[in-house]
Amino acid sequence: MNCVPKIDRRSFVVSAAAMGGGLALGLDIPFGGPRVIRAQDGSPEVNAWVVIRPDDTVVIRIARSEMGQGTLTGLAQLVAEELECDWSKVTYEFPTPGQNVARKRVWGDFFTAGSRGIRESNEFVRKGGAVARQMLIQAAANDWKVPVSEVSASNSVITHTPSGRTTTYGKVAEAAAKIEPPAEVKLKDPKDWKIIGQGVKRLDSLDKVTGKAIYGIDVKLPGMLYAAIKACPVNGGKVKSFDAAKITGTNGVKKVVKVEDYAVAVIADSWWQAKTALDALPIVWDEGENAKVSSASIAAWLKEGLDAEQAFVGNKGGDVKAALASTAKKVEAVYSYPYQHHVTMEPQNATARYTPDKCEVWCSTQNGEAALATTSEACGLPLPKCEVYKTFLGGGFEDMTHGWYHPITQCKLTAGFDADKNLTALHVRISGQSILAKVRPAGLQEGRDPATFSGFYAGGAESAIGYSIPNILVDHSMRNPHINPAFWRGVNINHNAIYLECFMDELAKEVGIDPLEFRRKLMAQHPKHLAVLNAVAAKVGWGTPAPQGVYRGLAQAMAFGSYVAACAEVSVDGNKVKIHRIVGATDPGHAVNPAQIDRQVAGSFVYGLTGLFMGECTVKDGRIEQENFDSYDMMRIAEMPKVESIIMPSGGFWGGVGEPTICVAAPAVLNAIFAATGQRIRSFPLKNHNIQMA
């Protein structure tokens, strides 16, 4: 009998699929050891992921950011499943980026985006829970002087099977924290999961509904001052001059400072004093050549790209040019999609406390480690003297008028049929902005932005096209206006799904085939795409009569590693569109919390439908015209359709759930509108066509 496992330290490799490429991070994860590390309340840390208090409370550390999507609870479920703890006694805490760096990135990546929070950390957080469980069991076995093989754990209770003796996690946590972690742990078979796959209540809901939860803008420190900042309204412009004397020393104003060469900030005793003083501050801007740019000039430039000779290729198979030249029937359509904004409820903000020996920042951030690096760079202190404390997020941050926007694009689609009505060729030309060219040029692949082709990839585990077409070409004429593009929720798949799925309906109409049957014919080699499409069709009774005056539309896609589809039912009365219901199907591989997935699907449809009907940022004199919710509208509760979710995890992979279904809401509704009216709309938002939500 050996009551103490062999001392070894595990090194896990965490694969993080970067946008269009692979990034492998070797993480040295010290799951425990002889030296007891304690939480702030003195409770022993069993390992980096698990702290257990004497009263059996289990504190699970969550590295990813919680911005309403439920990642916090889902990650806790993954750890708790392997830990075999009592879920009713689980709580959480956020480790800091500084702690992560100091401990050799024990918690891995702090970055939260792209629906990757769970799918890219599920394995090593589950191993964290499994290792902690084994250490707790070993501690009990050592105390009882029995073979560890005779000891098991369930619901935070450890049992010696032959004698029936029991103890709890809280009683052995101190001893467990001194044990070296096992070299190997076996994770549970999914069929044995008890917490994963259950719609448990979110761990953060109570604090949020009672107002106890702290967001970045809630942070208050003794004696703190407030700053309001104004940047040149034209991106790329500079500060020419400002008259600080007009406001200095009045209404609590402490100082007026120039921020680099493009902005001015006012520092005052309160936020309102800073804001009103900034509004009163005379500033002269040098707006530069970009002030000549407008929405019309950008649209004209992108239109030229639809027929430009040079383009980056994202997917190529067969010979499209030859196939289209010999086709029996050719169909062409041009679509366009505007700039859009996140319009988050919480304004951009951060609180900093600086001394010559320490700089601390409290903020709502999707990337804690990047925030830490930025803090170090800004204050001039080395990383060990800096710290960032993450709070809850009130949304993915972007300022409305000086922010980052969903990229503007146009798309020309050309298809060819043979004499038997078989789709033999498809050319998709996208003209517009590259996100990576602006935010991460290192991610470009020989100048090509792989993010542009979301939903059109020939294969892969991220966002592959779901149709087999003998001759296909998807390419991108990159044109980057001065307006900053960035990762709007759902990113490029949102407009790409509209382009492809609406065009598929157009093609079905051209050859007189039912839209569902037309798709099925092209999807035999794509069973997971087809499965979600069939699921929504069956749920709504596609092929059977809809209620009088109600029309249906379909869409499907693969996004963020998951397979999704939607079927919308709408009615049209003049210029008013009533969306009665949308059925959405999702195959994320594994469903950690079905209740959260259901809510994420409904929330994603709010995003997708708002963008379709109302979302648009326009450019005049080089600047974004929309400044707040009064000029950038959102759909209302009364306009929200009934949402029915079909969650159908097929196993074997981990997909995202926060963003994928956004992309199928709009094309499903557009196809239903076409079925109702015979009108095919190819530019957005619909408000520009005098179409409103009923």
mmCIF file of C-alpha atoms in Angstrom, residues 254-408:
data_model
loop_
_atom_site.group_PDB
_atom_site.id
_atom_site.type_symbol
_atom_site.label_atom_id
_atom_site.label_comp_id
_atom_site.label_asym_id
_atom_site.label_seq_id
_atom_site.Cartn_x
_atom_site.Cartn_y
_atom_site.Cartn_z
ATOM 1 C CA LYS A 254 -8.433 70.109 -10.797
ATOM 2 C CA LYS A 255 -6.575 69.911 -14.079
ATOM 3 C CA VAL A 256 -6.901 69.807 -17.852
ATOM 4 C CA VAL A 257 -4.466 67.533 -19.674
ATOM 5 C CA LYS A 258 -3.693 66.630 -23.253
ATOM 6 C CA VAL A 259 -3.808 62.880 -23.917
ATOM 7 C CA GLU A 260 -1.192 62.033 -26.528
ATOM 8 C CA ASP A 261 -1.980 64.068 -29.643
ATOM 9 C CA TYR A 262 -5.636 63.220 -30.206
ATOM 10 C CA ALA A 263 -7.587 63.822 -26.972
ATOM 11 C CA VAL A 264 -8.108 66.097 -23.963
ATOM 12 C CA ALA A 265 -9.136 65.077 -20.435
ATOM 13 C CA VAL A 266 -10.575 67.068 -17.553
ATOM 14 C CA ILE A 267 -9.894 65.916 -13.979
ATOM 15 C CA ALA A 268 -12.337 66.963 -11.267
ATOM 16 C CA ASP A 269 -13.814 66.038 -7.884
ATOM 17 C CA SER A 270 -16.777 64.215 -9.441
ATOM 18 C CA TRP A 271 -17.645 62.605 -12.739
ATOM 19 C CA TRP A 272 -20.393 65.120 -13.479
ATOM 20 C CA GLN A 273 -18.089 68.049 -12.793
ATOM 21 C CA ALA A 274 -15.495 66.563 -15.138
ATOM 22 C CA LYS A 275 -18.051 65.893 -17.871
ATOM 23 C CA THR A 276 -19.757 69.287 -17.787
ATOM 24 C CA ALA A 277 -16.412 71.078 -17.703
ATOM 25 C CA LEU A 278 -15.191 69.051 -20.667
ATOM 26 C CA ASP A 279 -18.349 69.944 -22.585
ATOM 27 C CA ALA A 280 -17.600 73.626 -21.896
ATOM 28 C CA LEU A 281 -13.913 73.397 -22.833
ATOM 29 C CA PRO A 282 -13.092 75.127 -26.144
ATOM 30 C CA ILE A 283 -11.185 72.615 -28.296
ATOM 31 C CA VAL A 284 -9.991 73.107 -31.856
ATOM 32 C CA TRP A 285 -9.396 69.907 -33.811
ATOM 33 C CA ASP A 286 -7.194 69.219 -36.797
ATOM 34 C CA GLU A 287 -9.451 66.644 -38.427
ATOM 35 C CA GLY A 288 -7.197 65.957 -41.401
ATOM 36 C CA GLU A 289 -8.081 64.364 -44.723
ATOM 37 C CA ASN A 290 -10.381 61.803 -43.123
ATOM 38 C CA ALA A 291 -12.942 64.563 -42.553
ATOM 39 C CA LYS A 292 -13.783 64.290 -46.260
ATOM 40 C CA VAL A 293 -15.009 60.700 -45.896
ATOM 41 C CA SER A 294 -18.722 59.822 -45.847
ATOM 42 C CA SER A 295 -20.867 56.706 -45.931
ATOM 43 C CA ALA A 296 -21.422 57.339 -49.636
ATOM 44 C CA SER A 297 -17.711 57.560 -50.432
ATOM 45 C CA ILE A 298 -16.998 54.385 -48.461
ATOM 46 C CA ALA A 299 -19.825 52.543 -50.245
ATOM 47 C CA ALA A 300 -18.514 53.632 -53.641
ATOM 48 C CA TRP A 301 -15.016 52.413 -52.785
ATOM 49 C CA LEU A 302 -16.315 49.043 -51.623
ATOM 50 C CA LYS A 303 -18.439 48.705 -54.760
ATOM 51 C CA GLU A 304 -15.281 48.973 -56.858
ATOM 52 C CA GLY A 305 -13.875 46.032 -54.931
ATOM 53 C CA LEU A 306 -16.661 43.729 -56.100
ATOM 54 C CA ASP A 307 -15.013 43.540 -59.523
ATOM 55 C CA ALA A 308 -11.391 44.262 -58.628
ATOM 56 C CA GLU A 309 -8.790 41.911 -60.070
ATOM 57 C CA GLN A 310 -6.776 41.550 -56.874
ATOM 58 C CA ALA A 311 -8.351 39.608 -54.014
ATOM 59 C CA PHE A 312 -7.286 37.301 -51.195
ATOM 60 C CA VAL A 313 -8.626 33.762 -51.541
ATOM 61 C CA GLY A 314 -10.329 32.121 -48.573
ATOM 62 C CA ASN A 315 -11.803 29.004 -50.180
ATOM 63 C CA LYS A 316 -11.175 27.572 -53.619
ATOM 64 C CA GLY A 317 -12.263 24.330 -55.223
ATOM 65 C CA GLY A 318 -12.530 23.391 -58.877
ATOM 66 C CA ASP A 319 -12.529 26.046 -61.600
ATOM 67 C CA VAL A 320 -15.239 28.620 -60.949
ATOM 68 C CA LYS A 321 -14.400 30.820 -63.916
ATOM 69 C CA ALA A 322 -14.696 27.970 -66.404
ATOM 70 C CA ALA A 323 -17.801 26.555 -64.738
ATOM 71 C CA LEU A 324 -19.621 29.889 -64.800
ATOM 72 C CA ALA A 325 -18.639 30.432 -68.439
ATOM 73 C CA SER A 326 -20.320 27.180 -69.487
ATOM 74 C CA THR A 327 -23.301 27.222 -67.146
ATOM 75 C CA ALA A 328 -26.854 26.781 -68.390
ATOM 76 C CA LYS A 329 -28.193 29.384 -65.956
ATOM 77 C CA LYS A 330 -26.399 32.127 -64.044
ATOM 78 C CA VAL A 331 -27.737 34.000 -61.004
ATOM 79 C CA GLU A 332 -26.124 37.056 -59.414
ATOM 80 C CA ALA A 333 -26.923 39.209 -56.387
ATOM 81 C CA VAL A 334 -25.178 41.980 -54.448
ATOM 82 C CA TYR A 335 -25.615 42.464 -50.699
ATOM 83 C CA SER A 336 -24.234 45.030 -48.258
ATOM 84 C CA TYR A 337 -23.899 45.306 -44.490
ATOM 85 C CA PRO A 338 -23.225 48.501 -42.486
ATOM 86 C CA TYR A 339 -21.066 49.555 -39.585
ATOM 87 C CA GLN A 340 -22.670 48.537 -36.300
ATOM 88 C CA HIS A 341 -21.861 49.049 -32.636
ATOM 89 C CA HIS A 342 -22.113 47.096 -29.396
ATOM 90 C CA VAL A 343 -23.815 50.021 -27.590
ATOM 91 C CA THR A 344 -22.992 48.533 -24.203
ATOM 92 C CA MET A 345 -24.898 49.664 -21.132
ATOM 93 C CA GLU A 346 -21.758 50.344 -19.088
ATOM 94 C CA PRO A 347 -19.538 53.166 -20.395
ATOM 95 C CA GLN A 348 -15.829 52.582 -20.815
ATOM 96 C CA ASN A 349 -14.141 53.137 -17.481
ATOM 97 C CA ALA A 350 -11.235 52.200 -15.249
ATOM 98 C CA THR A 351 -10.049 53.222 -11.790
ATOM 99 C CA ALA A 352 -6.331 53.503 -11.074
ATOM 100 C CA ARG A 353 -4.336 54.024 -7.888
ATOM 101 C CA TYR A 354 -0.719 54.972 -8.510
ATOM 102 C CA THR A 355 2.220 55.308 -6.147
ATOM 103 C CA PRO A 356 5.919 55.258 -7.038
ATOM 104 C CA ASP A 357 6.040 51.594 -5.967
ATOM 105 C CA LYS A 358 2.676 50.238 -7.113
ATOM 106 C CA CYS A 359 0.013 50.780 -9.743
ATOM 107 C CA GLU A 360 -3.369 49.098 -9.299
ATOM 108 C CA VAL A 361 -6.249 49.192 -11.761
ATOM 109 C CA TRP A 362 -9.869 48.123 -11.298
ATOM 110 C CA CYS A 363 -11.676 47.579 -14.573
ATOM 111 C CA SER A 364 -14.167 45.547 -16.576
ATOM 112 C CA THR A 365 -11.963 43.799 -19.108
ATOM 113 C CA GLN A 366 -12.201 40.865 -21.469
ATOM 114 C CA ASN A 367 -8.442 40.390 -21.323
ATOM 115 C CA GLY A 368 -6.983 40.761 -17.854
ATOM 116 C CA GLU A 369 -3.406 40.013 -18.865
ATOM 117 C CA ALA A 370 -3.495 42.551 -21.698
ATOM 118 C CA ALA A 371 -4.887 45.097 -19.227
ATOM 119 C CA LEU A 372 -1.997 44.299 -16.890
ATOM 120 C CA ALA A 373 0.553 44.796 -19.673
ATOM 121 C CA THR A 374 -1.107 48.077 -20.650
ATOM 122 C CA THR A 375 -1.008 49.233 -17.030
ATOM 123 C CA SER A 376 2.717 48.499 -16.818
ATOM 124 C CA GLU A 377 3.408 50.312 -20.069
ATOM 125 C CA ALA A 378 1.335 53.346 -19.089
ATOM 126 C CA CYS A 379 2.782 53.828 -15.602
ATOM 127 C CA GLY A 380 6.358 52.786 -16.331
ATOM 128 C CA LEU A 381 6.518 50.238 -13.512
ATOM 129 C CA PRO A 382 7.508 46.592 -14.084
ATOM 130 C CA LEU A 383 4.795 43.915 -14.086
ATOM 131 C CA PRO A 384 5.490 42.697 -10.517
ATOM 132 C CA LYS A 385 4.624 46.187 -9.272
ATOM 133 C CA CYS A 386 1.336 46.340 -11.172
ATOM 134 C CA GLU A 387 -1.998 44.648 -10.628
ATOM 135 C CA VAL A 388 -5.397 44.552 -12.307
ATOM 136 C CA TYR A 389 -8.576 43.628 -10.448
ATOM 137 C CA LYS A 390 -11.312 42.362 -12.738
ATOM 138 C CA THR A 391 -14.938 43.201 -12.048
ATOM 139 C CA PHE A 392 -18.083 42.075 -13.805
ATOM 140 C CA LEU A 393 -18.492 43.498 -17.298
ATOM 141 C CA GLY A 394 -21.411 45.581 -18.464
ATOM 142 C CA GLY A 395 -20.695 44.503 -22.037
ATOM 143 C CA GLY A 396 -17.850 44.244 -24.533
ATOM 144 C CA PHE A 397 -16.362 47.698 -24.365
ATOM 145 C CA GLU A 398 -16.390 50.254 -27.141
ATOM 146 C CA ASP A 399 -17.066 53.978 -27.002
ATOM 147 C CA MET A 400 -19.939 54.996 -29.276
ATOM 148 C CA THR A 401 -18.328 57.824 -31.229
ATOM 149 C CA HIS A 402 -14.631 56.974 -30.831
ATOM 150 C CA GLY A 403 -14.912 53.228 -30.743
ATOM 151 C CA TRP A 404 -14.560 50.112 -32.805
ATOM 152 C CA TYR A 405 -17.286 48.909 -35.124
ATOM 153 C CA HIS A 406 -18.621 45.871 -36.898
ATOM 154 C CA PRO A 407 -16.767 46.032 -40.243
ATOM 155 C CA ILE A 408 -18.568 47.353 -43.284
#
